[in-house]
mmCIF file of C-alpha atoms in Angstrom:
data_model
loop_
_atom_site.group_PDB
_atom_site.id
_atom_site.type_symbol
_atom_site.label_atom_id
_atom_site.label_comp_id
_atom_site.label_asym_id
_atom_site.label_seq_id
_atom_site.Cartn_x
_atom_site.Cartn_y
_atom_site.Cartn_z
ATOM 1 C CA UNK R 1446 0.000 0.000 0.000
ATOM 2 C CA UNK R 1447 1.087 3.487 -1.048
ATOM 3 C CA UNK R 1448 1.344 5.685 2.074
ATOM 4 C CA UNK R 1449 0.719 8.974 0.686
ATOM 5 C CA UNK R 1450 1.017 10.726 4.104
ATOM 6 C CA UNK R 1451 4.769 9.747 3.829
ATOM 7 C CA UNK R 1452 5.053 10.713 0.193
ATOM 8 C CA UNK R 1453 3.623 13.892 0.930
ATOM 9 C CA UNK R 1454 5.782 14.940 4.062
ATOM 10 C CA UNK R 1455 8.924 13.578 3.202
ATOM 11 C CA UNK R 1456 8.933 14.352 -0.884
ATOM 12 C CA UNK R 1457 6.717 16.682 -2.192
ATOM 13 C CA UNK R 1458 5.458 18.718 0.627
ATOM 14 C CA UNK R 1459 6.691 21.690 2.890
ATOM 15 C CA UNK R 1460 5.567 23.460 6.547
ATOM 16 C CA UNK R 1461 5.036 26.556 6.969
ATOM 17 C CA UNK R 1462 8.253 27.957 8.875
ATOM 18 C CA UNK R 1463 10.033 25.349 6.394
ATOM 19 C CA UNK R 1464 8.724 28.135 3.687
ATOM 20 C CA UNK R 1465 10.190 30.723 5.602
ATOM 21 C CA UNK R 1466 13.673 29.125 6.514
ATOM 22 C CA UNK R 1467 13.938 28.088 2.576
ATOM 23 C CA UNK R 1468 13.373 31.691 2.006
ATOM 24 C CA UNK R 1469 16.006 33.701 4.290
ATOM 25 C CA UNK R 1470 18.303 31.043 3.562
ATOM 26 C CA UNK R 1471 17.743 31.718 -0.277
ATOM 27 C CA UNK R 1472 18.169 35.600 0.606
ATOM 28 C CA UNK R 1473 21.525 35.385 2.621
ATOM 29 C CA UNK R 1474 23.023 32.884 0.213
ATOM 30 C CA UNK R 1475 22.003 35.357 -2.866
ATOM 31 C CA UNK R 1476 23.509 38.218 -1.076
ATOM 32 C CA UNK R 1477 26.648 36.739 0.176
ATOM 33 C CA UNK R 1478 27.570 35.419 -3.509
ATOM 34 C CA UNK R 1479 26.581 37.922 -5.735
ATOM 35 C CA UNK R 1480 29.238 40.032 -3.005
ATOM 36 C CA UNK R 1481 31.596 37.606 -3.495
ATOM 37 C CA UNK R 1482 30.813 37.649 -7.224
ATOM 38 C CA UNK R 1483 31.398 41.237 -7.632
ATOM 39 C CA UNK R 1484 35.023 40.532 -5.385
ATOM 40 C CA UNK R 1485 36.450 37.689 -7.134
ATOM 41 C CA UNK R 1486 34.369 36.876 -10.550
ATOM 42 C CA UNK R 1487 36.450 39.442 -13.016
ATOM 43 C CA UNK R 1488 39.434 36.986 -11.622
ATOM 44 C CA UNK R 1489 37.193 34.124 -12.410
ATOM 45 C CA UNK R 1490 36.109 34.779 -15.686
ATOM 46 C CA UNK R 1491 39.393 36.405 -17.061
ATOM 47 C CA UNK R 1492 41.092 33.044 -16.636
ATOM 48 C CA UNK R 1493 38.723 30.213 -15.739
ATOM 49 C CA UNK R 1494 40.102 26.742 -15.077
ATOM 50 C CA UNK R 1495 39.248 23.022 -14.257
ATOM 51 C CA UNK R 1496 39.372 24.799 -10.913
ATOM 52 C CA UNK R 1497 37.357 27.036 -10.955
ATOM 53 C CA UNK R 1498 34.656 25.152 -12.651
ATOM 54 C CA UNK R 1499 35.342 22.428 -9.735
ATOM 55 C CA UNK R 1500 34.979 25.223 -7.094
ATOM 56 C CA UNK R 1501 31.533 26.679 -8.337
ATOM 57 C CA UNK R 1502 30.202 23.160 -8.586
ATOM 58 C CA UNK R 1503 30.915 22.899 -4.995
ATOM 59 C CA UNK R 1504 29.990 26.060 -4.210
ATOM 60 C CA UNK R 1505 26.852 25.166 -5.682
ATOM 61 C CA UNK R 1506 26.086 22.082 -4.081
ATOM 62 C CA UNK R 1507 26.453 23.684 -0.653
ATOM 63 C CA UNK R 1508 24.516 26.539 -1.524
ATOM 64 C CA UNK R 1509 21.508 24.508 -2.713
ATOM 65 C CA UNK R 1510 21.616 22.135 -0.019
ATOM 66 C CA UNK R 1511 22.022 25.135 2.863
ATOM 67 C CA UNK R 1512 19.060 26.850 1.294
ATOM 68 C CA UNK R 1513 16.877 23.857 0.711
ATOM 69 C CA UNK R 1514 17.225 23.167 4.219
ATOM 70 C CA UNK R 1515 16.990 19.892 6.756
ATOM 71 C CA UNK R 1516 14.824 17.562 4.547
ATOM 72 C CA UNK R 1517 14.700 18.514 0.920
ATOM 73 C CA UNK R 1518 11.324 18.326 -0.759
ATOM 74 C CA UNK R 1519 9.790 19.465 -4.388
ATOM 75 C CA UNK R 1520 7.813 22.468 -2.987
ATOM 76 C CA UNK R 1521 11.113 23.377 -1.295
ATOM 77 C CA UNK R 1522 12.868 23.546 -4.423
ATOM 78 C CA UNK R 1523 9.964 25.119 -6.638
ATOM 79 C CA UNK R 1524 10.130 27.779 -2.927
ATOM 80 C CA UNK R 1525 13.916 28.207 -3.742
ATOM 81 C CA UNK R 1526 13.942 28.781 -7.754
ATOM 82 C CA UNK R 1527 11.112 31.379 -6.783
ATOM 83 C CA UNK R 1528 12.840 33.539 -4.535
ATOM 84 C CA UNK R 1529 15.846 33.027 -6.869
ATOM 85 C CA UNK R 1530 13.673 34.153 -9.686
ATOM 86 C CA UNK R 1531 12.148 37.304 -8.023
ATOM 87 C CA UNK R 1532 15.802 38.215 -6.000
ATOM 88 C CA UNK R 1533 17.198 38.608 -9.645
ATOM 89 C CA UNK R 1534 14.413 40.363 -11.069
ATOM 90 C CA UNK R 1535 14.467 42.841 -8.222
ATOM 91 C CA UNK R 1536 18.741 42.766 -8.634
ATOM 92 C CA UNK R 1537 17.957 43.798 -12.406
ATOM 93 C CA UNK R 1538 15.990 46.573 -11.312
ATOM 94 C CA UNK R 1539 18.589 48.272 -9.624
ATOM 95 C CA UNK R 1540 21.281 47.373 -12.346
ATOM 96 C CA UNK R 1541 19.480 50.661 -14.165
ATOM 97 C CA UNK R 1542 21.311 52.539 -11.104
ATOM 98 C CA UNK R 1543 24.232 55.094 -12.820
ATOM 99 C CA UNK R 1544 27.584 53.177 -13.077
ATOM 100 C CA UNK R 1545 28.700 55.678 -10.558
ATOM 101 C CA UNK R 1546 26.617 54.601 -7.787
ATOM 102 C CA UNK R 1547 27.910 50.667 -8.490
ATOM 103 C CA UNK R 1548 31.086 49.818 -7.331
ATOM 104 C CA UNK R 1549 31.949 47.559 -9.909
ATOM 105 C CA UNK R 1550 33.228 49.142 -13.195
ATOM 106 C CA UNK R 1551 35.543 48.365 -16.165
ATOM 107 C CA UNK R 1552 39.088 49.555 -15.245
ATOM 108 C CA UNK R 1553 42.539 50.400 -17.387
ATOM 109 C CA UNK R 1554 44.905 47.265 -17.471
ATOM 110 C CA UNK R 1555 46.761 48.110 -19.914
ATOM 111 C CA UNK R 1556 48.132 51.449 -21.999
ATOM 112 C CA UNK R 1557 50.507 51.201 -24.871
ATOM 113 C CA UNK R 1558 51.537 47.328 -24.745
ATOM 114 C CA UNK R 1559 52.204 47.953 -20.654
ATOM 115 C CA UNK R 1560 50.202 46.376 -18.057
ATOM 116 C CA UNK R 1561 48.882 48.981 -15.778
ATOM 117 C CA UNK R 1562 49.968 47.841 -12.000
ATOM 118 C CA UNK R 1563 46.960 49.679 -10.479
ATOM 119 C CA UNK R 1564 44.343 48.315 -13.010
ATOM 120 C CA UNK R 1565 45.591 44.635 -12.286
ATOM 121 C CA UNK R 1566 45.862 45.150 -8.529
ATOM 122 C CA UNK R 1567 42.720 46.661 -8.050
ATOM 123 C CA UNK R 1568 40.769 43.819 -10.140
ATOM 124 C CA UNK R 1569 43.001 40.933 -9.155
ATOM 125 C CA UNK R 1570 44.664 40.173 -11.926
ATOM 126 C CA UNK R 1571 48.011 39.063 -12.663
ATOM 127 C CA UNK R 1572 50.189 40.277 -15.236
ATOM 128 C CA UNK R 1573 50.385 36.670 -16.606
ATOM 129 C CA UNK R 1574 46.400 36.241 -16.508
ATOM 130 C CA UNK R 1575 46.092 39.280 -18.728
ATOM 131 C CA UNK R 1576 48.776 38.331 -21.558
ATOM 132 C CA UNK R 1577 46.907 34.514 -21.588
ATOM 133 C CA UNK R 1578 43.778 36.667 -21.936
ATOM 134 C CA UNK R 1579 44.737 38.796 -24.759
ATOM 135 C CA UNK R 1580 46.569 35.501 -26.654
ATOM 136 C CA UNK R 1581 43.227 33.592 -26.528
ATOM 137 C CA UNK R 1582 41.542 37.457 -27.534
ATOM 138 C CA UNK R 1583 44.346 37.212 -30.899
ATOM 139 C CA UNK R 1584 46.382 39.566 -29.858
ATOM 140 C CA UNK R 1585 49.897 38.846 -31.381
ATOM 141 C CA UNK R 1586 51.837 41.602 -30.362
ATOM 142 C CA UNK R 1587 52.419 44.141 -27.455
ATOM 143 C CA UNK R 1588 53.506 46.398 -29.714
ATOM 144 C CA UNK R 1589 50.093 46.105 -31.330
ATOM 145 C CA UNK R 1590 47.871 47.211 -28.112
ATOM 146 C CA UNK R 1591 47.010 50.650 -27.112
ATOM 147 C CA UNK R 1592 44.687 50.229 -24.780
ATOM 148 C CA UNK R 1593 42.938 47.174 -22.634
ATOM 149 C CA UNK R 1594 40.075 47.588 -20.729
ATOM 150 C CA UNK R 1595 39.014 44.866 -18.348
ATOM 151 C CA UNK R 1596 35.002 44.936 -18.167
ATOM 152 C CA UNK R 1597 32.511 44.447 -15.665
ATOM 153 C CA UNK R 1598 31.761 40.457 -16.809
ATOM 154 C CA UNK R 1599 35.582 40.039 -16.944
ATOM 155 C CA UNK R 1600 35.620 40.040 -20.972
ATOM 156 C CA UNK R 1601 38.041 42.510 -22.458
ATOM 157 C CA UNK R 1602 38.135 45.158 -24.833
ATOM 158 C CA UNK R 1603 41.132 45.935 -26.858
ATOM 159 C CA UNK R 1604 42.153 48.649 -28.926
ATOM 160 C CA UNK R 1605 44.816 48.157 -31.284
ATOM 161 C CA UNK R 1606 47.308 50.468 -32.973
ATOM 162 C CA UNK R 1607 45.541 53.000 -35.275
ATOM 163 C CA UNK R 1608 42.136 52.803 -33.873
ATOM 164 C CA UNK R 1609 40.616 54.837 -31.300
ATOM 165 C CA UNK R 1610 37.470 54.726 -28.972
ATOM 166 C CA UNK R 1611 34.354 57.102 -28.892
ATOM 167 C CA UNK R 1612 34.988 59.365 -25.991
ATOM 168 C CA UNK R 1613 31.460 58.581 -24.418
ATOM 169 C CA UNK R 1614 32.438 54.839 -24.418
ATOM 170 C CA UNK R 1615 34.961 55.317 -21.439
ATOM 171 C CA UNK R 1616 33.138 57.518 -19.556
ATOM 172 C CA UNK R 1617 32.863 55.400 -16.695
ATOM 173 C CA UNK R 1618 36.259 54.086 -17.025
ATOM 174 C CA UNK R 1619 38.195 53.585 -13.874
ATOM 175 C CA UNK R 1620 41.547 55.005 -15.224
ATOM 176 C CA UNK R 1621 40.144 56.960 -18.034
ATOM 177 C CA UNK R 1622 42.041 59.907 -17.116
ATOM 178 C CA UNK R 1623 45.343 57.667 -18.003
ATOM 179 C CA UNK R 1624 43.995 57.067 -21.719
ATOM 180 C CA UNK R 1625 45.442 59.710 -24.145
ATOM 181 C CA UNK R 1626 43.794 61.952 -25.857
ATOM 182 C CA UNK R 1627 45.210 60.411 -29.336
ATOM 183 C CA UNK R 1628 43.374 57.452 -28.426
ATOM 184 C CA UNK R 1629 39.441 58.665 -28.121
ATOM 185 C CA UNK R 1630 37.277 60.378 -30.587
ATOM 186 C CA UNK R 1631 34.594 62.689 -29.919
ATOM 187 C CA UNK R 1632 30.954 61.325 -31.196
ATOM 188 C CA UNK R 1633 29.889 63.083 -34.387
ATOM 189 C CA UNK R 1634 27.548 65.776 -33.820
ATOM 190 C CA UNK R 1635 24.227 65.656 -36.057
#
C-alpha cells in the first residue's frame, strides 16, 4: 500500500516555517555570492580553469543544499527557484542605477603594450592572466595594443594600434584619465 502521508511529508510537501527558513536562507546565500561575485568573478572569468569550474560546482552544491534546508522536498525547491527568480528580477531593477553609484566598473589594465599595476591590482589580476587573456583574444603583439580595458563580466576590450574609442564609451572608465587623448574620438555631432 502506497502511504501517501509519507510521500507527501517527506517528498513533495513543505511546513510553513520550512517556507520561511527556505526563504532567508535563499536571501543570505544570494547576497553573500553575488558580493563575493562582484570581489572575485572578473578573476574568475578572465582566466577560468578546471578549478574554478570544480569550485563553483561545490559552491553550488552547498549553496543549494544550505538553502533547501533539513529535509529537501519538491515544494522546497519550486520555494527556492522562486525567490531566486524574483531576487534577480528585483537585482535587475537596480542594475538601471548610474555606473557611478555601483562599485563595480571596467578599469585600465593596460596602456601602450604595458600592463597597468593599479588596473591589475585593483581587479586581481596578474600580469600573466592578462597576456593569456589577450593571446586567446588574438592579440599577437604588445607592440600592437594601445589600450585594454578589463570589463565588468571580466571580458576585455582591446584597442589596437591606429584605432581609437568614442569618448562617451569610457566615460565610466576607472583610469580613463590615463587614456590619451590620441586614443578617443569625440561622437559626431548631427
Amino acid at each position: 500500500m502506497i502511504d501517501w502521508d509519507l510521500i507527501w511529508r517527506d517528498y513533495v510537501g513543505i511546513s510553513g516555517s520550512a517556507v520561511l527558513g527556505v526563504v532567508a536562507s535563499t536571501i543570505v546565500l544570494y547576497g553573500f555570492f553575488s558580493l563575493l561575485m562582484q570581489a572575485i568573478g572578473p578573476r574568475l572569468m578572465a582566466r577560468p580553469s578546471a578549478g574554478s569550474f570544480v569550485v563553483l560546482a561545490v559552491v553550488g552544491g552547498i549553496t543549494a543544499r544550505a538553502t533547501l534546508g533539513e529535509s529537501p522536498t519538491m515544494l522546497g525547491a519550486v520555494v527556492v527557484l522562486s525567490t531566486l527568480v524574483v531576487l534577480e528580477y528585483v537585482t535587475g531593477r537596480f542594475r538601471r542605477v548610474p555606473l557611478l553609484l555601483r562599485r563595480t566598473r571596467p578599469i585600465v589594465v593596460m596602456l601602450g603594450g604595458e600592463p597597468v599595476a593599479a588596473g591589475l591590482q585593483r581587479s586581481r589580476l596578474t600580469r600573466a592572466m592578462l597576456l593569456d587573456r589577450l593571446r586567446v583574444s588574438g592579440v599577437l603583439d604588445l607592440d600592437q595594443v594601445e589600450l585594454v580595458i578589463l570589463e565588468v563580466r571580466g571580458t576585455l576590450t582591446i584597442v589596437r594600434r591606429g584605432s581609437r574609442i568614442d569618448r562617451d564609451l569610457v566615460s565610466q572608465v576607472v583610469g580613463r584619465d590615463r587614456i590619451p587623448e590620441r586614443l578617443l574620438s569625440d561622437p559626431e555631432s548631427a
